[in-house]
mmCIF file of C-alpha atoms in Angstrom:
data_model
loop_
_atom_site.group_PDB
_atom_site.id
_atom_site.type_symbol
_atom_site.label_atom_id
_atom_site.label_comp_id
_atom_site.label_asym_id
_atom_site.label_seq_id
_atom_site.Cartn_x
_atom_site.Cartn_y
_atom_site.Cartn_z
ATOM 1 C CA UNK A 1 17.394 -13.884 2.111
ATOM 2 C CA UNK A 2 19.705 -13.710 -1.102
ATOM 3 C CA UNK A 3 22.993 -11.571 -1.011
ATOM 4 C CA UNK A 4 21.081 -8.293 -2.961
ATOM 5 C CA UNK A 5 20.807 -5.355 -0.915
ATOM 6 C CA UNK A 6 17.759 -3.727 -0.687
ATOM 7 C CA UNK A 7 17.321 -0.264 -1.736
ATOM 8 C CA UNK A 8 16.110 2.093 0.472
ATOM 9 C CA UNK A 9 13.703 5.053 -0.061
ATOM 10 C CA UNK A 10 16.323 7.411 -0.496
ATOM 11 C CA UNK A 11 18.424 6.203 -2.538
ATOM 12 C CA UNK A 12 15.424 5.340 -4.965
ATOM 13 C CA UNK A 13 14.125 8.946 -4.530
ATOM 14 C CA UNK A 14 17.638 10.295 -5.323
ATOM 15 C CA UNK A 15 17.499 8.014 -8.594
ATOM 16 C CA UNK A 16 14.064 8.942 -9.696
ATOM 17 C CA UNK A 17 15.283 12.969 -9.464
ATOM 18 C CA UNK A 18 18.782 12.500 -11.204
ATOM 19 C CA UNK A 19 16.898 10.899 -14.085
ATOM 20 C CA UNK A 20 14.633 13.468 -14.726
ATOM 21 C CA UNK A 21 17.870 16.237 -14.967
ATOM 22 C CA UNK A 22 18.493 14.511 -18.685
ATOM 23 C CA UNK A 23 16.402 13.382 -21.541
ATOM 24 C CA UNK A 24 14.013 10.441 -20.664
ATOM 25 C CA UNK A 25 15.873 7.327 -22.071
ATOM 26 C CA UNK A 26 14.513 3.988 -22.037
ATOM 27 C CA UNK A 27 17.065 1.840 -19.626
ATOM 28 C CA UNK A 28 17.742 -1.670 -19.642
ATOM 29 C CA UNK A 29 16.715 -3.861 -17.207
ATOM 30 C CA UNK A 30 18.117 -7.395 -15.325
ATOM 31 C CA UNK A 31 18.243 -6.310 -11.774
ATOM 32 C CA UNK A 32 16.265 -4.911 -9.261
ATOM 33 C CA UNK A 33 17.509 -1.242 -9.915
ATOM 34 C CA UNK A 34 17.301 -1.601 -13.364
ATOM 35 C CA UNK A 35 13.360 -2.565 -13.280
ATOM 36 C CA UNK A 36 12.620 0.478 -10.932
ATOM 37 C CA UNK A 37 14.460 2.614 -13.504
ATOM 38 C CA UNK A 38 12.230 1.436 -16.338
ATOM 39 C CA UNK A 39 9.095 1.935 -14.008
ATOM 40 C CA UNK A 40 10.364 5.340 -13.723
ATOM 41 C CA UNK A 41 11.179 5.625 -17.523
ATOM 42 C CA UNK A 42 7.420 4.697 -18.191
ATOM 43 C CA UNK A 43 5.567 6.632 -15.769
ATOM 44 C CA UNK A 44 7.477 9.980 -17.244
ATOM 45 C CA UNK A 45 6.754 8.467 -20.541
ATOM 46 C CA UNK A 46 3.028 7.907 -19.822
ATOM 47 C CA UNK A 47 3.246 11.999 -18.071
ATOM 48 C CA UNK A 48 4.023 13.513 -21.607
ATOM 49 C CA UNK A 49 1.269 11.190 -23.274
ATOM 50 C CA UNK A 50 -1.079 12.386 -21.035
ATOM 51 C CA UNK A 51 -0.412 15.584 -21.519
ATOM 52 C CA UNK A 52 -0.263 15.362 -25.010
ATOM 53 C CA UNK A 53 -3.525 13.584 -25.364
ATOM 54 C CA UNK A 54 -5.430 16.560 -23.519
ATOM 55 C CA UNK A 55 -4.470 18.920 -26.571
ATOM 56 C CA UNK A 56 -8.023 20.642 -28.198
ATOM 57 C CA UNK A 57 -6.398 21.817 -31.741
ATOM 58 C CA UNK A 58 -4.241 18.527 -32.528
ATOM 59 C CA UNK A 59 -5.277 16.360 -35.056
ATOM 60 C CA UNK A 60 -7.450 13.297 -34.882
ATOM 61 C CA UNK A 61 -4.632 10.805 -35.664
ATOM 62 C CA UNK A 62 -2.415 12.987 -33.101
ATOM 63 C CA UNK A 63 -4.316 12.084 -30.551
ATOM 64 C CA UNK A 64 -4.940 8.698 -31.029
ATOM 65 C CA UNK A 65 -1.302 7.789 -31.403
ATOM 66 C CA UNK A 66 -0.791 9.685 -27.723
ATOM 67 C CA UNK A 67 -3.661 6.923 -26.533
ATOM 68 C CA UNK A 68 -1.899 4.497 -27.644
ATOM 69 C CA UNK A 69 1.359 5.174 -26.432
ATOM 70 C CA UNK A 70 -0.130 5.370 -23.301
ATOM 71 C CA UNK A 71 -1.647 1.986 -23.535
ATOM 72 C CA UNK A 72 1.946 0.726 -24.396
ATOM 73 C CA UNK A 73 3.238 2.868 -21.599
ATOM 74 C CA UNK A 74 1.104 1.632 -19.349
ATOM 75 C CA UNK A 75 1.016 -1.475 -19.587
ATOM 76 C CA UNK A 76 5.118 -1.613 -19.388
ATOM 77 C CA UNK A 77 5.176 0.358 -16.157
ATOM 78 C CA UNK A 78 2.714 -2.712 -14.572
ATOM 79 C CA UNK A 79 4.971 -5.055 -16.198
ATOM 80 C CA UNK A 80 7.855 -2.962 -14.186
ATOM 81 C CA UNK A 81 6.098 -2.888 -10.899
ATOM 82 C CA UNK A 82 5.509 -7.292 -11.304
ATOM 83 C CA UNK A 83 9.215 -7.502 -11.968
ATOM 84 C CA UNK A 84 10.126 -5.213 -8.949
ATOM 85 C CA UNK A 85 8.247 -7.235 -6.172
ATOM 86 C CA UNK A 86 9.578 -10.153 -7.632
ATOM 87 C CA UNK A 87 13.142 -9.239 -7.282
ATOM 88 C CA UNK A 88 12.090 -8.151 -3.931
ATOM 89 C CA UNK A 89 10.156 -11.077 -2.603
ATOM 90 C CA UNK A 90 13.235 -13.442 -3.945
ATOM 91 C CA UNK A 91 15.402 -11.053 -2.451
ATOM 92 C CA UNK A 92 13.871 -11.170 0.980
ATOM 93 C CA UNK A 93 13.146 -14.982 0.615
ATOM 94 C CA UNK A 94 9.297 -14.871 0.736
ATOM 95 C CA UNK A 95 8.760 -16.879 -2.114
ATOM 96 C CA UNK A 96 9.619 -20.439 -4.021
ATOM 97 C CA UNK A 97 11.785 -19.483 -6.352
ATOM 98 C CA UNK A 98 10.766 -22.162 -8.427
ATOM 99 C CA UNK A 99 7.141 -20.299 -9.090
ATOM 100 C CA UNK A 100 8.258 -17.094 -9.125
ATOM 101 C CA UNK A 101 7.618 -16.064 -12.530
ATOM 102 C CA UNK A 102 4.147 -17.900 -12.344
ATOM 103 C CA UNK A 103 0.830 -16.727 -12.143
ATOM 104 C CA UNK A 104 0.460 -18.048 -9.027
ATOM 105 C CA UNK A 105 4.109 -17.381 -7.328
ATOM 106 C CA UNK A 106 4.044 -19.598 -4.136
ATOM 107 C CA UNK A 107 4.308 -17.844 -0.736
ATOM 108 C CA UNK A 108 6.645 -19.270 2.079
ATOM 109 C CA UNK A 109 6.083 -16.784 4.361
ATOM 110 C CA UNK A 110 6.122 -18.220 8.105
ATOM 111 C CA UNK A 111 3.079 -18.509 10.395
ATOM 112 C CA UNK A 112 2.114 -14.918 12.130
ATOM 113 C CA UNK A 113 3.306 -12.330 9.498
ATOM 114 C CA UNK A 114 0.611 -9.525 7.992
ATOM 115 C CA UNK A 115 -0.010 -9.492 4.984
ATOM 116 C CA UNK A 116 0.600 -5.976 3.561
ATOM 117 C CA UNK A 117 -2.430 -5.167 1.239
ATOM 118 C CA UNK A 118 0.039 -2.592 -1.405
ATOM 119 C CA UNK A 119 3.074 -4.303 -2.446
ATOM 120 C CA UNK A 120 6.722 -2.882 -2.127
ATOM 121 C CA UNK A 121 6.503 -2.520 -6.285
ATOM 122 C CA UNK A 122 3.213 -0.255 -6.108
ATOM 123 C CA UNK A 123 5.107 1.551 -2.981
ATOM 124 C CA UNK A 124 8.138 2.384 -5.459
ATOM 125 C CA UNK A 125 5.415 3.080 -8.268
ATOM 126 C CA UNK A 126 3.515 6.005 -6.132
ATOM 127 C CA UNK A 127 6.988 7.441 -5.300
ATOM 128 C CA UNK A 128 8.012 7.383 -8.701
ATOM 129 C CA UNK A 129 4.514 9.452 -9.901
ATOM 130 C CA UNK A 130 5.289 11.675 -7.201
ATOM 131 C CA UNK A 131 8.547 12.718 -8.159
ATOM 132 C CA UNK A 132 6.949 13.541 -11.393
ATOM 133 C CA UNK A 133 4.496 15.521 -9.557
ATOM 134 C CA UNK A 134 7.146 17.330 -7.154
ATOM 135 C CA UNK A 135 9.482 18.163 -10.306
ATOM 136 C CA UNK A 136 6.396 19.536 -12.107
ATOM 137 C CA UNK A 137 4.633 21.932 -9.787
ATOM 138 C CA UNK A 138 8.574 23.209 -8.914
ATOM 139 C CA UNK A 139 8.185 24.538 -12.353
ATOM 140 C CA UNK A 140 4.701 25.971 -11.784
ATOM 141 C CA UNK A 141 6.182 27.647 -8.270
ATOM 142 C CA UNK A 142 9.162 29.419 -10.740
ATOM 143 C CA UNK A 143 7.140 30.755 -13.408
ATOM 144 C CA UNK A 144 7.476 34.139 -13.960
ATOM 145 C CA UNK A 145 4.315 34.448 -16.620
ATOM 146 C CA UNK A 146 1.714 34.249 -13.736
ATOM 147 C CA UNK A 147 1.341 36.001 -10.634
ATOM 148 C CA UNK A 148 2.098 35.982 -7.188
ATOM 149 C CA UNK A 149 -0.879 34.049 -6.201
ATOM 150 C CA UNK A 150 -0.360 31.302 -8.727
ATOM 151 C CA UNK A 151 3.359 30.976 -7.385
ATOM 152 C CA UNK A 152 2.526 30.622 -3.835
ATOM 153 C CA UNK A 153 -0.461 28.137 -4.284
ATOM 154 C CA UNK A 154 1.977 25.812 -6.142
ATOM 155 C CA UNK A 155 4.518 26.336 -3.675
ATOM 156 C CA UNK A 156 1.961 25.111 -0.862
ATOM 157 C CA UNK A 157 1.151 21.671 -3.131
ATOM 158 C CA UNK A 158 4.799 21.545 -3.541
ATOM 159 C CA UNK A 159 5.602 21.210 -0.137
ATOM 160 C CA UNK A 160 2.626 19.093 0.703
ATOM 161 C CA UNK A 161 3.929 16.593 -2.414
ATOM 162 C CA UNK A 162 7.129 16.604 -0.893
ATOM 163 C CA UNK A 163 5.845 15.864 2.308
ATOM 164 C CA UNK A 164 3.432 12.904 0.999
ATOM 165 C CA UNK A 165 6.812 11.061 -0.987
ATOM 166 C CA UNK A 166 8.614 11.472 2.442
ATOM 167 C CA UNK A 167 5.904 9.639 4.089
ATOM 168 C CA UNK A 168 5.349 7.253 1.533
ATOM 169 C CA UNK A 169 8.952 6.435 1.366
ATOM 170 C CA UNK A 170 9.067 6.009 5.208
ATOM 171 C CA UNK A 171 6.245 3.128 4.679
ATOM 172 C CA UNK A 172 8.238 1.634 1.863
ATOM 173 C CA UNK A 173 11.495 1.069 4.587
ATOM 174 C CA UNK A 174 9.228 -0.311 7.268
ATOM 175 C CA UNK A 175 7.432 -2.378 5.111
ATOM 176 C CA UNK A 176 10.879 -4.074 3.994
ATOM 177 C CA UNK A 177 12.485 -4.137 7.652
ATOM 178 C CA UNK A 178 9.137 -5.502 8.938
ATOM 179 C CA UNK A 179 9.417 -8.392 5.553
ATOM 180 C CA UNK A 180 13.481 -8.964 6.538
ATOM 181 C CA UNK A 181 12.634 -9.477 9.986
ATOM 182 C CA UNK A 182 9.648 -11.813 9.362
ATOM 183 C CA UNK A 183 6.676 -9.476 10.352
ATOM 184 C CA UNK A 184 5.231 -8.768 7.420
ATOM 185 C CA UNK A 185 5.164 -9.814 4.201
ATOM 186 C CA UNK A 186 3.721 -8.987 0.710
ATOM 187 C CA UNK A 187 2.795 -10.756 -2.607
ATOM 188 C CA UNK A 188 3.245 -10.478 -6.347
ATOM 189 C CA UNK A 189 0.086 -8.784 -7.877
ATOM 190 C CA UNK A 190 -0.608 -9.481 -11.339
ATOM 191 C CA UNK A 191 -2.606 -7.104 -13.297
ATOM 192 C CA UNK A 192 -3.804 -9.293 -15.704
ATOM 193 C CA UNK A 193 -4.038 -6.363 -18.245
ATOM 194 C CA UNK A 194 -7.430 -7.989 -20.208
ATOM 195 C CA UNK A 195 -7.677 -4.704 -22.583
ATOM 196 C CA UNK A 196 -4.183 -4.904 -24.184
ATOM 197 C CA UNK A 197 -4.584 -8.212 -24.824
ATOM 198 C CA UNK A 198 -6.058 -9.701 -28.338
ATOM 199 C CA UNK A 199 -7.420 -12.970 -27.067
ATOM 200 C CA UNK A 200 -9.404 -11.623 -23.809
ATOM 201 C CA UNK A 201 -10.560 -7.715 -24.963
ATOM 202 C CA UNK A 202 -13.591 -8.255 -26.171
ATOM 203 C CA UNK A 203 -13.532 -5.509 -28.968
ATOM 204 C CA UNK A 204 -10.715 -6.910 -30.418
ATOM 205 C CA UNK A 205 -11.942 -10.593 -30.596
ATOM 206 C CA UNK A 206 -14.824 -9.402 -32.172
ATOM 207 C CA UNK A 207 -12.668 -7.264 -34.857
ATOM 208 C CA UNK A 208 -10.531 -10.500 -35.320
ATOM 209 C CA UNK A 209 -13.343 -12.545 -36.593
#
């Protein structure tokens, strides 16, 4: 194992709610912590969009940029997540170091560990939408334009959100105690996003020609 700490759920959870107090800036990233902010940055990027893009009276051209920003949103958040489990996986010594940034990053995981079928990345990634989802039906559970009925439905989702991150997050520290202690281990996923990409969407090759 290097010298960088690992984070724990917590502390990540705490981060993902103090960001969205203040205005959703794009952070920079070189370090672990700095990749799960930008995952974070992105997935309440890609929220907005989504919301936006639902709108009946916008204009065409409205709603096409929104599609597109999510396609750019998207794809930066899986970008995010890649960059997270490598930090990680380096961090916890599972992989050649050498490879890492390859498509094909080479495990050294001893004999005997399970393989964990969701990486730590996509762990931090479900969190992340969740804290999204937690912050947003708080403000359906407040709302004073609806009635009772509305307020206590949301505040029963609310709870049940909250109770889903807490679980989640309790997976996320055994996964990484289980990887540090050489139980378990994980691997970097690559998403291979074909659709963004000029040479392998189909569409786009064909509009190229």
């Amino acid at each position: 194992m290097t010298d960088t700490p690992l984070p724990r759920a917590a502390e990540v959870i705490a981060a993902h709610d103090a960001a969205l107090l203040g205005p959703a800036l794009a952070p920079e990233a070189d370090d672990l912590r700095g990749w799960i902010a930008v995952n974070h940055f992105h997935n309440r990027s890609l929220w907005a969009q989504e919301d936006l893009a639902r709108r009946t009276r916008a204009p065409d051209a409205e709603i096409v940029a929104n599609k597109r920003a999510i396609d750019r949103h998207n794809q930066a958040r899986n970008d995010a997540i890649e960059r997270i489990d490598e930090f990680l996986l380096a961090a916890l010594g599972l992989v050649d170091p050498a490879t890492l940034a390859s498509a094909l990053p080479r495990s050294t995981v001893a004999a005997g560990a399970r393989l964990n079928s969701e990486t730590a990345g996509s762990m931090l990634d479900r969190i992340s939408i969740l804290g999204l989802k937690i912050a947003a039906m708080h403000e359906q559970a407040q709302r004073q334009d609806v009635d009772e009925a509305h307020r206590q439905s949301c505040g029963e989702r609310l709870q049940r959100l909250q109770q889903q991150r807490a679980d989640l997050g309790a997976c996320f520290d055994e996964l990484l105690a289980d990887a540090a202690a050489g139980r378990a281990y994980f691997k970097v996923y690559r998403q291979f996003k074909m659709y963004n990409d000029p040479r392998l969407n189909p569409a786009l090759v064909a509009e190229a020609r």
